[in-house]
Coordinates of C-alpha atoms in Angstrom, one line a residue:
M10 CA 116.3 74.7 132.1
D11 CA 112.7 74.8 133.2
N12 CA 114.3 78.3 135.4
L13 CA 115.7 79.7 132.4
K14 CA 111.8 79.2 130.9
E15 CA 110.7 81.0 133.3
L16 CA 112.8 83.9 133.8
L17 CA 112.5 84.0 129.5
R18 CA 109.1 82.9 128.9
P19 CA 108.8 81.8 124.9
K20 CA 105.5 83.4 124.9
T21 CA 106.9 86.7 125.2
F22 CA 109.1 86.4 122.3
N23 CA 109.1 85.5 118.6
R24 CA 110.5 82.8 117.7
V25 CA 113.2 83.3 116.1
S26 CA 114.1 85.8 118.5
H27 CA 113.5 82.9 121.6
A28 CA 115.7 80.6 120.2
A29 CA 118.5 83.7 120.1
V30 CA 118.0 84.6 123.2
V31 CA 118.9 80.9 124.5
I32 CA 121.6 80.6 122.0
W33 CA 123.0 83.9 123.2
I34 CA 123.2 83.0 126.9
L35 CA 124.4 79.2 125.9
I36 CA 127.7 81.0 124.0
G37 CA 128.1 83.3 126.9
V38 CA 128.9 80.1 129.0
I39 CA 131.2 78.4 127.0
F40 CA 132.8 81.8 126.4
L41 CA 133.0 82.1 130.4
G42 CA 135.0 78.5 130.2
I43 CA 137.0 79.2 128.0
F44 CA 138.7 82.6 129.1
A45 CA 138.2 81.4 133.0
D46 CA 140.2 78.5 132.5
A47 CA 142.6 80.6 130.0
E48 CA 143.0 83.0 132.8
N49 CA 143.7 81.0 135.4
S50 CA 146.1 78.7 133.5
E51 CA 147.6 81.4 132.7
S52 CA 150.9 82.3 134.4
R53 CA 154.6 83.8 133.6
Y54 CA 155.8 80.7 132.9
D55 CA 153.8 80.0 129.9
F56 CA 155.9 83.5 128.8
R57 CA 159.1 82.2 127.4
C58 CA 162.0 85.0 127.3
D59 CA 165.5 84.4 125.8
V60 CA 167.8 84.9 128.9
T61 CA 171.7 84.5 128.5
K62 CA 173.0 82.2 131.5
G63 CA 174.1 84.3 134.6
R64 CA 170.7 86.4 134.7
N65 CA 168.0 85.2 137.2
I66 CA 165.6 83.5 134.6
D67 CA 162.2 84.0 136.5
L68 CA 163.2 87.3 137.4
V69 CA 163.6 88.5 133.8
R70 CA 160.4 86.6 132.9
G71 CA 158.1 88.0 135.7
R72 CA 159.3 91.3 135.1
C73 CA 158.9 91.2 131.0
F74 CA 155.6 89.8 131.9
E75 CA 154.1 92.6 133.8
L76 CA 154.9 94.8 131.1
Y77 CA 153.3 93.0 128.6
E78 CA 150.5 92.8 130.3
K79 CA 150.9 96.9 131.3
Q80 CA 151.2 97.4 127.3
Y81 CA 148.4 95.5 126.0
N82 CA 146.0 95.3 129.2
K83 CA 146.2 98.8 130.4
H84 CA 143.1 98.8 132.4
D85 CA 144.0 95.8 134.1
V86 CA 140.2 94.1 133.0
P87 CA 140.4 90.8 133.0
I88 CA 139.1 89.3 129.7
Y89 CA 136.1 86.9 131.4
T90 CA 135.2 89.8 133.4
F91 CA 134.6 91.4 130.1
V92 CA 132.8 88.5 128.4
I93 CA 130.6 88.1 131.6
M94 CA 129.6 91.5 131.5
N95 CA 128.9 91.4 127.9
F96 CA 126.6 88.4 127.5
F97 CA 125.0 89.0 131.2
L98 CA 124.0 92.2 130.9
I99 CA 122.4 91.6 127.4
G100 CA 120.8 88.6 128.7
T101 CA 119.2 90.5 132.0
V102 CA 117.6 92.9 129.1
C103 CA 115.7 90.0 127.8
V104 CA 114.9 88.3 131.5
I105 CA 113.8 92.0 132.2
Y106 CA 111.7 92.6 129.2
S107 CA 109.9 89.2 129.8
Q108 CA 108.6 89.6 133.1
I109 CA 107.2 92.9 132.0
A110 CA 105.6 91.9 129.0
S111 CA 104.4 88.2 130.8
P112 CA 101.5 89.7 132.3
T113 CA 100.1 91.4 129.3
V114 CA 100.5 88.0 126.9
D115 CA 99.0 85.9 129.6
Q116 CA 95.8 88.5 129.2
L117 CA 95.6 88.1 125.8
S118 CA 96.4 84.3 125.6
P119 CA 92.8 82.2 125.1
S120 CA 93.5 80.8 128.4
A121 CA 92.9 83.4 130.0
R122 CA 88.9 83.4 128.9
N123 CA 88.9 80.2 131.2
G124 CA 88.2 82.5 134.4
D125 CA 86.1 85.0 135.6
V126 CA 84.8 86.1 132.3
E127 CA 83.3 89.5 133.5
R128 CA 86.3 90.1 136.2
Q129 CA 88.5 90.4 133.6
L130 CA 86.7 91.5 130.5
G131 CA 88.1 95.2 131.7
D132 CA 91.5 94.2 131.5
Q133 CA 91.3 92.5 128.4
R134 CA 89.9 95.5 126.7
N135 CA 92.6 97.4 128.1
A136 CA 95.6 95.1 127.1
L137 CA 93.8 94.6 123.5
S138 CA 93.7 98.1 122.7
S139 CA 97.2 99.5 124.4
K140 CA 100.7 99.4 122.6
K141 CA 102.5 98.7 125.9
L142 CA 103.9 94.9 124.3
F143 CA 105.2 96.7 121.2
I144 CA 106.9 99.9 123.3
A145 CA 108.3 97.1 125.6
Y146 CA 109.7 94.8 122.7
C147 CA 110.9 97.6 120.9
C148 CA 113.0 98.8 123.9
Q149 CA 114.5 95.3 124.4
L150 CA 115.7 95.4 120.8
F151 CA 116.9 98.9 121.3
A152 CA 118.8 97.9 124.8
R153 CA 120.7 95.2 123.3
I154 CA 121.7 97.1 120.0
V155 CA 123.5 99.6 122.4
L156 CA 125.1 97.1 124.5
K157 CA 126.2 95.0 121.6
V158 CA 127.8 98.4 119.8
L159 CA 129.1 99.5 123.3
F160 CA 130.9 96.3 124.4
M161 CA 132.2 95.8 120.2
V162 CA 133.8 99.6 120.9
L163 CA 135.1 98.8 124.4
Q164 CA 136.6 95.4 123.3
S165 CA 138.4 96.8 119.7
Q166 CA 138.8 100.3 120.6
F167 CA 139.5 100.9 124.3
L168 CA 140.1 97.9 126.3
Y169 CA 142.0 95.3 123.9
P170 CA 142.8 97.6 121.1
L171 CA 146.2 96.0 120.2
G172 CA 145.1 92.2 120.9
F173 CA 147.8 89.9 122.9
P174 CA 150.5 89.4 120.1
P175 CA 152.9 86.3 120.6
N176 CA 156.0 88.0 120.8
F177 CA 157.0 90.8 122.9
P178 CA 160.5 92.7 122.4
C179 CA 161.4 93.4 126.0
Y180 CA 164.0 96.3 127.2
L181 CA 164.7 96.0 131.0
T182 CA 166.9 98.7 133.0
S183 CA 168.2 98.1 136.3
G184 CA 165.6 99.9 137.7
G185 CA 163.0 97.9 136.2
S186 CA 161.9 100.6 134.0
Q187 CA 162.0 101.8 130.1
P188 CA 163.4 105.3 129.8
R189 CA 164.3 105.6 126.6
N190 CA 168.1 107.0 126.7
S191 CA 168.7 104.7 129.7
T192 CA 171.1 101.8 129.2
G193 CA 169.1 98.0 129.7
V194 CA 169.5 94.6 127.9
W195 CA 167.0 93.4 125.4
Y196 CA 164.9 90.3 125.6
E197 CA 162.8 88.6 123.0
C198 CA 159.7 86.9 124.4
H199 CA 157.1 84.6 123.4
N200 CA 153.6 84.2 124.7
Q201 CA 152.6 81.1 124.1
R202 CA 149.1 81.1 124.5
A203 CA 148.3 84.6 122.7
T204 CA 147.4 83.1 119.4
K205 CA 144.8 81.1 120.9
K206 CA 143.5 83.9 123.4
N207 CA 143.6 86.8 120.1
S208 CA 140.9 83.7 118.4
W209 CA 138.6 83.5 121.4
M210 CA 138.3 87.5 121.4
R211 CA 137.5 87.9 118.1
A212 CA 135.0 85.0 118.1
V213 CA 133.2 87.3 120.7
L214 CA 133.6 89.8 118.4
V215 CA 132.3 88.0 115.4
V216 CA 129.5 86.9 117.6
N217 CA 128.6 90.6 118.6
G218 CA 128.6 91.3 115.3
I219 CA 126.3 88.3 114.2
F220 CA 123.7 89.0 116.7
L221 CA 123.7 92.8 116.3
F222 CA 123.0 92.3 112.4
G223 CA 120.0 89.9 113.5
I224 CA 118.5 92.7 115.9
L225 CA 118.7 95.1 113.6
S226 CA 117.3 93.3 110.6
E227 CA 114.4 92.6 112.9
T228 CA 113.9 96.0 114.5
V229 CA 114.1 97.3 111.1
Y230 CA 111.4 95.3 109.9
I231 CA 108.9 96.0 113.1
L232 CA 109.2 99.5 112.8
L233 CA 108.2 99.6 108.6
R234 CA 105.5 97.3 109.7
A235 CA 104.4 99.8 111.9
W236 CA 104.8 102.8 109.7
K237 CA 102.9 101.0 107.2
E238 CA 100.0 99.3 109.7
D239 CA 99.1 101.6 113.2
S240 CA 97.1 98.8 114.2
F241 CA 100.2 96.3 114.1
M242 CA 101.1 98.4 117.5
K243 CA 98.5 96.9 119.2
N244 CA 98.8 94.3 121.7
S245 CA 96.3 92.1 120.0
K246 CA 97.6 92.5 116.6
F247 CA 101.4 92.5 117.7
L248 CA 100.7 89.4 120.0
E249 CA 99.3 87.8 116.6
A250 CA 101.4 88.8 113.8
H251 CA 105.0 88.8 115.2
L252 CA 104.8 86.8 118.6
N253 CA 102.0 84.5 118.0
P254 CA 103.6 82.0 115.9
F255 CA 105.5 80.5 118.6
H256 CA 102.8 81.1 121.3
T257 CA 100.6 79.4 118.8
N258 CA 102.6 76.2 118.1
S259 CA 103.0 75.5 121.6
Q260 CA 99.4 75.9 122.9
N261 CA 98.3 73.7 120.2
A262 CA 101.0 71.2 121.0
T263 CA 99.9 71.3 125.0
T264 CA 96.0 70.8 124.1
S265 CA 96.7 68.0 122.2
T266 CA 98.4 66.6 124.9
M267 CA 95.5 67.5 126.9
L268 CA 92.7 65.8 124.8
R269 CA 94.7 62.6 123.9
P270 CA 92.8 59.9 125.7
E271 CA 94.4 57.5 127.8
P272 CA 94.7 54.0 127.3
P273 CA 92.1 51.8 129.5
Q274 CA 94.0 50.3 132.7
Q275 CA 94.3 46.6 131.9
E276 CA 93.1 45.4 135.6
E277 CA 90.2 47.2 135.6
R278 CA 89.0 46.2 132.2
T279 CA 89.9 42.5 133.6
E280 CA 87.7 43.3 136.8
Q281 CA 85.0 44.4 134.7
E282 CA 84.8 41.5 132.4
T283 CA 84.6 39.4 135.9
N284 CA 81.8 40.8 137.4
T285 CA 78.2 39.2 136.9
P286 CA 75.9 41.1 134.2
Q287 CA 73.7 41.9 137.5
E288 CA 76.6 43.7 139.7
Q289 CA 77.7 45.3 136.5
H290 CA 74.5 47.1 136.2
Q291 CA 74.4 48.1 139.8
E292 CA 78.0 49.1 138.9
E293 CA 76.7 51.2 136.1
E294 CA 73.8 52.5 138.5
K295 CA 76.3 53.5 140.8
N296 CA 78.6 55.3 138.6
E297 CA 75.6 57.6 137.1
T298 CA 74.8 58.7 140.8
N299 CA 78.6 59.9 141.2
I300 CA 78.4 61.9 137.5
P301 CA 77.3 65.2 137.6
H302 CA 74.8 66.1 134.9
L303 CA 75.5 68.5 132.2
P304 CA 73.3 71.3 131.1
S305 CA 71.0 69.7 128.4
K306 CA 70.2 73.3 127.0
P307 CA 73.5 74.2 124.4
Q308 CA 75.7 77.1 125.0
K309 CA 75.1 79.7 122.8
L310 CA 78.3 79.7 120.9
Q311 CA 79.4 83.6 120.3
K312 CA 79.9 84.7 116.7
P313 CA 83.4 86.2 115.3
P314 CA 83.2 90.2 115.5
L315 CA 83.8 90.4 112.0
Q316 CA 80.6 88.2 111.2
E317 CA 78.4 90.4 114.1
F318 CA 79.4 93.7 112.8
I319 CA 78.1 92.6 109.1
E320 CA 75.1 91.1 110.4
N321 CA 74.3 94.0 113.2
T322 CA 75.0 96.4 110.1
K323 CA 72.6 94.5 107.6
R324 CA 69.9 94.7 110.3
V325 CA 70.0 98.6 111.4
I326 CA 69.8 99.4 107.7
K327 CA 66.6 97.2 107.3
D328 CA 65.3 98.0 110.0
E329 CA 66.2 102.4 109.6
T330 CA 65.6 102.5 106.1
N331 CA 62.2 100.4 105.6
R332 CA 60.0 103.6 106.1
P333 CA 62.0 107.2 105.4
P334 CA 60.3 109.8 106.4
Q335 CA 60.6 111.3 102.5
L336 CA 57.8 108.4 102.2
R337 CA 55.4 109.7 104.9
S338 CA 51.8 110.5 104.3
P339 CA 51.7 115.2 103.9
F340 CA 48.1 114.4 105.3
P341 CA 48.1 112.9 108.5
S342 CA 44.9 111.7 109.9
T343 CA 42.8 112.6 113.0
P344 CA 42.9 108.9 115.5
G345 CA 39.3 107.1 115.2
E346 CA 38.5 109.8 112.3
G347 CA 38.3 108.8 108.7
H348 CA 40.9 106.5 106.8
P349 CA 44.5 106.4 108.5
A350 CA 47.2 107.7 106.8
K351 CA 49.1 106.1 104.6
H352 CA 52.8 105.9 104.9
L353 CA 54.7 103.8 102.2
T354 CA 57.7 101.5 102.4
L355 CA 60.6 102.3 100.1
D356 CA 60.5 98.6 98.8
Q357 CA 56.5 99.7 98.4
I358 CA 57.2 103.0 96.2
Y359 CA 61.0 103.2 95.4
T360 CA 60.9 103.0 91.1
K361 CA 63.8 103.1 89.4
L362 CA 65.4 106.9 88.3
A363 CA 66.4 107.7 85.0
V364 CA 70.2 108.0 85.5
V365 CA 72.2 108.9 82.5
P366 CA 76.2 108.8 82.0
D367 CA 77.8 111.9 82.3
I368 CA 76.2 115.0 82.8
A369 CA 72.9 115.6 80.9
N370 CA 72.8 118.6 78.7
Y371 CA 69.4 120.6 79.1
D372 CA 67.7 123.0 77.2
F373 CA 64.8 124.5 79.3
T374 CA 63.0 126.3 76.3
G375 CA 59.3 126.7 75.6
D376 CA 56.3 126.6 77.9
R377 CA 56.3 125.0 81.1
H378 CA 54.8 121.6 79.8
E379 CA 57.8 121.6 77.4
K380 CA 59.8 122.2 80.1
L381 CA 58.5 118.9 82.2
K382 CA 59.4 116.8 79.2
V383 CA 63.3 117.8 79.2
Y384 CA 63.8 115.2 81.4
A385 CA 62.9 111.8 79.2
R386 CA 64.5 113.9 76.3
S387 CA 67.4 113.5 77.8
S388 CA 67.3 110.2 79.1
E389 CA 66.2 109.2 75.7
T390 CA 69.2 110.7 73.6
K391 CA 71.7 108.2 75.6
N392 CA 72.2 105.1 74.7
T393 CA 72.8 103.7 77.6
T394 CA 71.1 103.7 80.6
P395 CA 71.9 102.1 84.0
R396 CA 69.5 99.4 84.8
G397 CA 70.4 99.1 88.8
P398 CA 73.2 99.7 91.5
E399 CA 75.1 97.2 89.6
D400 CA 75.2 99.2 86.8
I401 CA 76.7 102.3 88.4
L402 CA 79.2 100.7 90.6
N403 CA 81.1 97.8 89.2
H404 CA 85.0 96.1 88.8
E405 CA 86.0 99.0 86.5
N406 CA 84.0 102.4 88.1
K407 CA 84.7 102.0 91.7
N408 CA 84.7 106.0 92.5
V409 CA 81.7 107.5 90.9
L410 CA 79.9 110.5 91.0
I411 CA 75.9 111.3 91.2
V412 CA 74.4 114.4 90.6
G413 CA 71.0 115.2 90.6
R414 CA 68.9 118.2 91.1
P415 CA 67.3 119.2 95.1
G416 CA 64.6 116.8 95.7
I417 CA 65.3 114.6 92.8
G418 CA 66.1 111.3 94.7
K419 CA 70.0 111.4 95.1
T420 CA 69.8 110.6 98.8
L421 CA 66.6 107.9 98.7
C422 CA 68.9 106.1 95.5
C423 CA 71.6 105.7 98.1
T424 CA 69.3 104.1 100.7
K425 CA 68.1 101.7 97.8
L426 CA 71.2 100.5 97.2
L427 CA 71.8 99.8 100.8
R428 CA 69.0 98.0 101.2
D429 CA 69.5 95.6 98.3
W430 CA 72.8 95.1 99.9
A431 CA 71.5 94.4 103.4
F432 CA 69.0 92.0 102.2
N433 CA 71.9 90.6 99.4
K434 CA 70.1 91.2 96.4
V435 CA 72.9 93.6 95.1
F436 CA 77.1 93.4 95.8
H437 CA 76.9 90.0 97.7
D438 CA 79.2 87.0 97.7
S439 CA 78.5 84.9 94.5
P440 CA 80.2 82.4 92.3
D441 CA 79.7 85.1 89.4
A442 CA 80.0 88.4 91.3
K443 CA 83.3 90.3 90.0
I444 CA 82.6 92.8 93.0
H445 CA 81.0 92.5 96.4
F446 CA 80.9 94.3 100.0
D447 CA 81.6 92.8 103.4
A448 CA 81.1 96.6 104.9
T449 CA 79.1 99.4 103.9
F450 CA 79.3 103.0 105.1
F451 CA 76.6 106.0 104.7
I452 CA 78.4 109.5 105.5
K453 CA 76.2 112.8 105.3
F454 CA 78.3 115.6 104.8
R455 CA 75.7 117.8 106.6
A456 CA 76.3 115.6 109.7
F457 CA 79.8 116.5 110.0
N458 CA 79.8 120.7 109.5
A459 CA 80.7 120.9 112.9
A460 CA 82.8 117.9 113.5
P461 CA 86.3 118.3 115.0
D462 CA 89.0 116.2 113.0
L463 CA 89.1 112.8 112.7
S464 CA 90.7 109.5 112.1
L465 CA 89.1 107.2 109.6
R466 CA 88.0 105.1 112.1
E467 CA 86.4 107.2 113.6
L468 CA 84.9 108.5 110.7
L469 CA 83.4 105.0 110.0
T470 CA 82.2 104.5 113.7
L471 CA 80.1 107.2 113.2
S472 CA 78.6 106.9 110.0
E473 CA 74.6 106.5 109.6
Y474 CA 74.0 103.0 109.8
S475 CA 77.0 102.0 112.2
P476 CA 75.6 99.5 114.2
S477 CA 78.0 100.6 117.6
N478 CA 79.7 103.4 118.5
H479 CA 83.1 101.2 118.9
M480 CA 84.6 99.1 115.8
D481 CA 86.4 95.8 116.8
D482 CA 89.7 95.7 116.2
E483 CA 89.1 92.4 114.0
V484 CA 86.7 94.4 112.1
W485 CA 89.0 97.7 111.3
N486 CA 91.9 95.5 110.8
Y487 CA 89.9 93.4 108.1
I488 CA 88.7 96.5 106.4
L489 CA 92.4 97.9 106.0
D490 CA 93.4 94.2 104.7
N491 CA 90.6 94.4 102.2
P492 CA 90.0 97.7 101.5
Q493 CA 88.2 96.1 98.0
R494 CA 85.5 94.8 100.2
V495 CA 84.6 98.2 101.5
L496 CA 81.6 101.0 99.6
I497 CA 81.6 104.1 101.3
I498 CA 79.0 106.7 100.7
F499 CA 79.6 110.3 100.9
D500 CA 76.2 112.1 100.6
G501 CA 75.4 115.8 100.1
I502 CA 78.9 117.2 99.4
D503 CA 76.9 120.7 98.1
E504 CA 75.6 120.8 102.1
F505 CA 78.8 120.6 103.5
K506 CA 79.9 123.9 104.2
H507 CA 83.8 123.2 103.8
N508 CA 83.5 121.8 100.3
S509 CA 85.5 124.7 99.0
K510 CA 88.8 123.3 100.5
I511 CA 88.3 119.6 98.6
G512 CA 91.4 119.8 96.8
E513 CA 93.8 121.8 98.8
E514 CA 95.5 118.3 100.2
N515 CA 96.7 118.2 96.4
F516 CA 98.8 121.1 96.4
E517 CA 100.0 121.8 99.7
P518 CA 99.7 118.6 102.0
K519 CA 99.1 119.3 105.7
F520 CA 98.3 115.5 106.8
R521 CA 100.0 112.0 106.3
N522 CA 98.5 109.4 104.2
R523 CA 97.6 107.4 107.9
V524 CA 94.7 106.0 108.9
D525 CA 95.4 106.8 112.3
E526 CA 95.7 110.7 111.3
K527 CA 93.2 113.2 112.5
M528 CA 92.5 115.8 110.1
P529 CA 89.1 117.5 108.5
L530 CA 86.3 115.7 107.1
Y531 CA 87.3 116.9 103.7
A532 CA 90.9 116.1 103.6
L533 CA 89.5 112.7 104.6
Y534 CA 87.2 112.5 101.8
E535 CA 90.1 113.5 99.3
K536 CA 91.7 111.1 100.6
L537 CA 89.8 108.1 100.3
A538 CA 88.5 109.3 97.1
T539 CA 91.9 109.5 95.4
G540 CA 92.8 106.3 96.6
K541 CA 95.7 107.9 99.3
L542 CA 93.5 105.7 102.0
L543 CA 91.7 102.3 102.0
N544 CA 93.0 102.3 98.0
G545 CA 90.6 99.9 96.1
A546 CA 87.4 100.5 98.5
A547 CA 84.2 102.0 96.0
V548 CA 83.5 105.4 96.8
L549 CA 80.0 106.5 95.8
T550 CA 79.8 110.6 95.9
T551 CA 76.3 112.3 95.4
T552 CA 76.2 116.3 94.9
R553 CA 73.9 118.4 93.4
P554 CA 74.8 120.4 89.7
T555 CA 76.0 123.5 92.0
A556 CA 78.5 122.0 93.6
L557 CA 80.5 120.5 90.8
P558 CA 82.9 123.0 90.6
C559 CA 84.6 122.1 94.0
I560 CA 85.0 118.7 93.5
I561 CA 85.2 117.8 89.2
D562 CA 88.8 119.5 89.2
H563 CA 90.4 118.3 92.1
V564 CA 88.7 114.5 91.8
R565 CA 89.3 112.2 89.5
F566 CA 86.0 109.8 89.2
D567 CA 86.1 106.7 87.0
K568 CA 82.4 107.5 86.1
I569 CA 80.1 110.6 86.9
Y570 CA 76.0 109.8 86.5
E571 CA 73.5 112.3 86.5
I572 CA 69.7 111.4 87.4
L573 CA 67.4 113.3 85.4
G574 CA 64.2 111.9 87.2
F575 CA 61.3 110.0 86.1
S576 CA 60.2 109.0 82.1
S577 CA 56.3 108.7 81.5
R578 CA 56.7 105.4 81.7
Q579 CA 58.4 105.6 85.2
V580 CA 56.0 108.1 86.3
K581 CA 53.0 105.9 85.7
E582 CA 54.6 102.8 87.5
Y583 CA 54.8 105.0 90.4
V584 CA 51.6 106.0 90.1
N585 CA 50.0 102.5 90.2
K586 CA 52.5 101.6 93.2
F587 CA 51.1 104.8 95.2
S588 CA 47.5 103.9 94.3
A589 CA 48.0 100.2 94.6
E590 CA 45.0 99.8 97.6
E591 CA 43.2 102.5 96.1
D592 CA 40.5 101.5 93.3
E593 CA 40.6 101.8 89.5
D594 CA 38.9 105.2 89.3
A595 CA 41.1 107.1 92.0
R596 CA 44.1 105.7 90.2
E597 CA 42.7 106.9 86.7
S598 CA 42.4 110.4 88.4
L599 CA 45.3 111.0 90.0
W600 CA 46.8 109.8 86.5
R601 CA 44.8 112.2 84.4
H602 CA 45.9 115.0 86.9
I603 CA 49.9 114.6 86.2
G604 CA 49.0 114.2 82.6
G605 CA 47.0 117.4 82.1
N606 CA 50.1 119.2 84.7

């Protein structure tokens, strides 16, 4: 049994598949014993013929038995040979697969990390991203399907198509042949073992059919899941999702056995009890000198990849959005002369903009002073004005378009949204939160004007505040399994030179709705905004009014907002923040200058 486990490694199969292979081998051994016994014990003496007196009974029986075998076993293949080939070849396929897959499974198993981590790191990375395990598993399934179908056809159509009937009319001539027009004698013969042999042959056919159905079911399940989820074919995912249940249980059992404390030895306890206190103290000191001291500094536990990704993303956003280039002072000072240049932080200066639902209607008439008041009047005509990011994005409106004139603050608004998320001010997991995001991605269209075709994973990895140029498989799988926890911001669709192509996928699809499919950014954006990829993810898009015709007729948005700028109250708030470190006279002078223009 140990040799069988070594040949058919349990961790290379699914729990059910491994049990099926073992049962298949046991059934093959049983059938082999049955047919070998029948073949060896069957003789012409079990073949009875109605022979009249005066005839040589043994001669007639022998010649009729030869004719019987020639008619119902034309190719002279013993049944036990057929059974050996049937069960042995299929078992050999399973053994070959198990030996090929074992090294890959060993690299992916937790026990492989107990050795030299630096030496094994490269091998483990290759094993994680490869599809070798999935391909090998599918190949052995296909090989078993082909062999089972082949043996079923051979048995029923080629080798033993007529079975072995118990009754056989035997016609013998003087020459031993059976020509149609020659004279001879008819004998009624009976094979005593034919009925039992036919029953066992039907059993072989039924067993092949049952196992064939099971293998086909598993194959269809694997291929359907691989078609829906490309990451399922990766070694790590395939091991975890399809092969790991058996491996995990066996590993847990081994671990619990290793961790089970051994019962104290009675002899040692008795000896310690008989020692005097002084002897016990000396013995303890002696033992302490022999025990290696463990390092007192606790080892740093490695964080899960998903948690590390979220923390690193928030850290990058906090660092890179603290002082945006737009907020640098336009009047640099010479070092050592006068006051240093005042570079404001986003948190210091940011003021909420006047944002209105739908696209605002403008009436730019009158002089310049009247035109500047249009934004404020437009915002006052709306009954509902969003107060913050959670008013714009929510569980009801997850595909949102923000429109705004050049320089009005669209990019800065999105940056502040990301910054508030990084500081857990908005869209964080709380008991009363209806929507929260674990992963956010900020994509500027102009950065991809010359980009080649990309997959979704590559696009997200190349986003503005991506913490790394590689996305871990665990993070990627979490994004695919939980799209409702993902926010993707597309900024500046008007700056994308291919924005006129948005909508082509609706009319003439050229790319499949697969996350691993490489396609241009305009196709990726359309599939994300329409829910064909990452259905349930929140998508926030910004654009100038000039690019509205490119998307408004091709993408259905849950809500459209327009940034109108600052109202008078917000302008005053901005001035107060800008001049917070100045004296009151400077603040009043600045406000009078703005009010007079």
